[in-house]
PDB file of C-alpha atoms in Angstrom:
ATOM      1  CA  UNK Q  28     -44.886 -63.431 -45.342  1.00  0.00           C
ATOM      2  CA  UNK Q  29     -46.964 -65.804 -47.701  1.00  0.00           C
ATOM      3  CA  UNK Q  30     -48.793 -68.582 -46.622  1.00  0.00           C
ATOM      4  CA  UNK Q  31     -50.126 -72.067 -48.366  1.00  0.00           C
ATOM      5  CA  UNK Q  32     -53.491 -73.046 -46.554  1.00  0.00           C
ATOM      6  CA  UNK Q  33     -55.821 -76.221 -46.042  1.00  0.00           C
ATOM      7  CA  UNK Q  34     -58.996 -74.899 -45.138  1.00  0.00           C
ATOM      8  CA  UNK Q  35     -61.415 -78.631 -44.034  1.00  0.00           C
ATOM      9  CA  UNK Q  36     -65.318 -77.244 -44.753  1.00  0.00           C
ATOM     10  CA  UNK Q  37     -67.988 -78.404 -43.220  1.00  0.00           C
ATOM     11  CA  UNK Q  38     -68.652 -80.794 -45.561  1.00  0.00           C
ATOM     12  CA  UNK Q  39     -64.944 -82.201 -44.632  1.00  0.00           C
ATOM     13  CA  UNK Q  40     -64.030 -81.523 -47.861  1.00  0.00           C
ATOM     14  CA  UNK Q  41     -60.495 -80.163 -48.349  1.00  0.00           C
ATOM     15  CA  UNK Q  42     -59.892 -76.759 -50.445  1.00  0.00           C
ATOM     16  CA  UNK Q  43     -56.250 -75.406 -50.965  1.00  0.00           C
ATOM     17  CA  UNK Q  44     -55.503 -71.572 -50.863  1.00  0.00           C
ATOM     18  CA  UNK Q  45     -52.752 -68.894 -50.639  1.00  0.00           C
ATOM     19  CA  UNK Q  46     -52.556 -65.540 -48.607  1.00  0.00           C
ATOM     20  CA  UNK Q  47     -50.907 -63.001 -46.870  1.00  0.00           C
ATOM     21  CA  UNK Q  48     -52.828 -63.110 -43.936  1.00  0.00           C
ATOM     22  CA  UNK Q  49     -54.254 -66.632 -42.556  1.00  0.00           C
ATOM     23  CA  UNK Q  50     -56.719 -65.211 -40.037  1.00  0.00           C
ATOM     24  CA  UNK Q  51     -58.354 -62.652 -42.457  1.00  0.00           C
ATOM     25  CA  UNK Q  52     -58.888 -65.108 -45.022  1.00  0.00           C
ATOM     26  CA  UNK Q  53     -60.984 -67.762 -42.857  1.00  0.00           C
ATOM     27  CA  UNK Q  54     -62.820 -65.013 -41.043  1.00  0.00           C
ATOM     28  CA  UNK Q  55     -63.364 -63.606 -45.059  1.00  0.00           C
ATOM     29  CA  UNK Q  56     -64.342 -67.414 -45.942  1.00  0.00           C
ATOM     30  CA  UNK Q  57     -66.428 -67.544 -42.981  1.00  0.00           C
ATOM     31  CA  UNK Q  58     -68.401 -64.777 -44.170  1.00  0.00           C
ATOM     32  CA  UNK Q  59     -69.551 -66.014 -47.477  1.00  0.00           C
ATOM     33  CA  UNK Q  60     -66.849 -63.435 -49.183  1.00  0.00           C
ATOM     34  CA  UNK Q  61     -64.026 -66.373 -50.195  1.00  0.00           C
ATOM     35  CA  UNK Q  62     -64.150 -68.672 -52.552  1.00  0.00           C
ATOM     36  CA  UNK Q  63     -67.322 -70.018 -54.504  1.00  0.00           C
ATOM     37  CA  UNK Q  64     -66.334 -73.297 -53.186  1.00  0.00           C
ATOM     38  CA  UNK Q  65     -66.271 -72.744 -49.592  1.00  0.00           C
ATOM     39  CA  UNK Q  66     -69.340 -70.357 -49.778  1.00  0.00           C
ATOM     40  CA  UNK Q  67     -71.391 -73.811 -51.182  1.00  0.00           C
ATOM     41  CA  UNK Q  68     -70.112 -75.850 -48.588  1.00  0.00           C
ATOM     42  CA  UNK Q  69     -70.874 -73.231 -45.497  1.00  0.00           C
ATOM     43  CA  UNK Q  70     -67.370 -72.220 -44.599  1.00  0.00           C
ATOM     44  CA  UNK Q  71     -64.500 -74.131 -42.702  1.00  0.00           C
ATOM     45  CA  UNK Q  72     -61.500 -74.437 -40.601  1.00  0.00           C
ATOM     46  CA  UNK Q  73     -58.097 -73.970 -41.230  1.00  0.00           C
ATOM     47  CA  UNK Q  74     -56.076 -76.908 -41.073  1.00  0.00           C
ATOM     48  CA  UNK Q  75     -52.765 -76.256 -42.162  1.00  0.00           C
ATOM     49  CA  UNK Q  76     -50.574 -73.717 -42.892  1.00  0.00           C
ATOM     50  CA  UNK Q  77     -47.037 -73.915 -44.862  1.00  0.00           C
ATOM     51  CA  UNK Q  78     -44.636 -70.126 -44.619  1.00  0.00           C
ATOM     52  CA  UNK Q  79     -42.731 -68.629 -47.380  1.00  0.00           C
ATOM     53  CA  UNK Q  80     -41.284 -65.430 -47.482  1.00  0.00           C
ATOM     54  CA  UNK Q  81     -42.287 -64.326 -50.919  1.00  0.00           C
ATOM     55  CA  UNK Q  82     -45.698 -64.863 -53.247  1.00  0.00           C
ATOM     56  CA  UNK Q  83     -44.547 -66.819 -56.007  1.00  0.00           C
ATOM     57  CA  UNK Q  84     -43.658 -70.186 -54.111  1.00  0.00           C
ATOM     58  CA  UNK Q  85     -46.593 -69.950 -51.551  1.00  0.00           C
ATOM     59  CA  UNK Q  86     -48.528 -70.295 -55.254  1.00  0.00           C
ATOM     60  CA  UNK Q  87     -46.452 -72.626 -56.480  1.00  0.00           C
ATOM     61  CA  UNK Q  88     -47.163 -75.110 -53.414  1.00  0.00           C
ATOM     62  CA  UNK Q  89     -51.185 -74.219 -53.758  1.00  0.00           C
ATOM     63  CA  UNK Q  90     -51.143 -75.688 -57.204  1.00  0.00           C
ATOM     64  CA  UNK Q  91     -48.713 -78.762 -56.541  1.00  0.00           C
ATOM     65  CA  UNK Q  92     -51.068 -80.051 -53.394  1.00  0.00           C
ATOM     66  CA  UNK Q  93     -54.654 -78.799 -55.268  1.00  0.00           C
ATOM     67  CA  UNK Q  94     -53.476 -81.524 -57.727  1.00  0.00           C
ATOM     68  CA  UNK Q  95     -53.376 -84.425 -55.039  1.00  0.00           C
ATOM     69  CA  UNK Q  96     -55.605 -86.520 -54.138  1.00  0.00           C
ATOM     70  CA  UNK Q  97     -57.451 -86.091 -50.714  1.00  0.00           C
ATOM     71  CA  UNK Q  98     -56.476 -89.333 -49.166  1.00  0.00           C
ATOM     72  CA  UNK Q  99     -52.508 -87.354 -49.582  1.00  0.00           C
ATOM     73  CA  UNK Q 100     -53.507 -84.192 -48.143  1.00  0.00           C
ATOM     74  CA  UNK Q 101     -54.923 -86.343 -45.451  1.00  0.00           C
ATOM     75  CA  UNK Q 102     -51.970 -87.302 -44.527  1.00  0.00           C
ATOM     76  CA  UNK Q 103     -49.905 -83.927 -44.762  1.00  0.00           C
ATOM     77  CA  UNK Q 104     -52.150 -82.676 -42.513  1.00  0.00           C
ATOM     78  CA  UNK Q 105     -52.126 -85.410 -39.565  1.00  0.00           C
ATOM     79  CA  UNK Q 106     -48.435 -85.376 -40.077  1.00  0.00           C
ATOM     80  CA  UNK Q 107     -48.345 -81.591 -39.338  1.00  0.00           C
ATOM     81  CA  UNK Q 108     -49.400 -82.736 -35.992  1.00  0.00           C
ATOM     82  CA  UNK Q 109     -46.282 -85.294 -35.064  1.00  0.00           C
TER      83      UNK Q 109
END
């Protein structure tokens, strides 16, 4: 399984991701070993999560939400909630 990630840093900033595994990649964010971004904003949470069986369309989602604004991801993530 794939997975499409919102990762809220401790700046509450939003940052958009893909993996295989969801756990390992905050605990490697958390560590200072992810992204540039989240290094410089002292690591984060995961917010969200979206499944897909195969790579390509767990990518495909990263780059469609990267693209919104934050007030929109904002609101896929409290919705996630309902």
């Amino acid at each position: 399984m794939y997975y499409f990630y919102i990762m809220r840093c401790k700046d509450n900033s939003l940052y958009c991701g893909s993996t295989n595994n969801v756990e390992a990649r905050a605990q490697k964010h958390n560590s200072g070993q992810g992204s540039a971004y989240v290094r410089s904003r002292g690591g984060g949470v995961i917010v969200y999560t979206e499944q897909f069986a195969e790579k390509s369309p767990a990518l495909k989602r990263e780059g469609e939400v990267k693209r919104w604004s934050k007030a929109k991801k904002e609101l896929l993530i409290n919705n996630s909630h309902d």
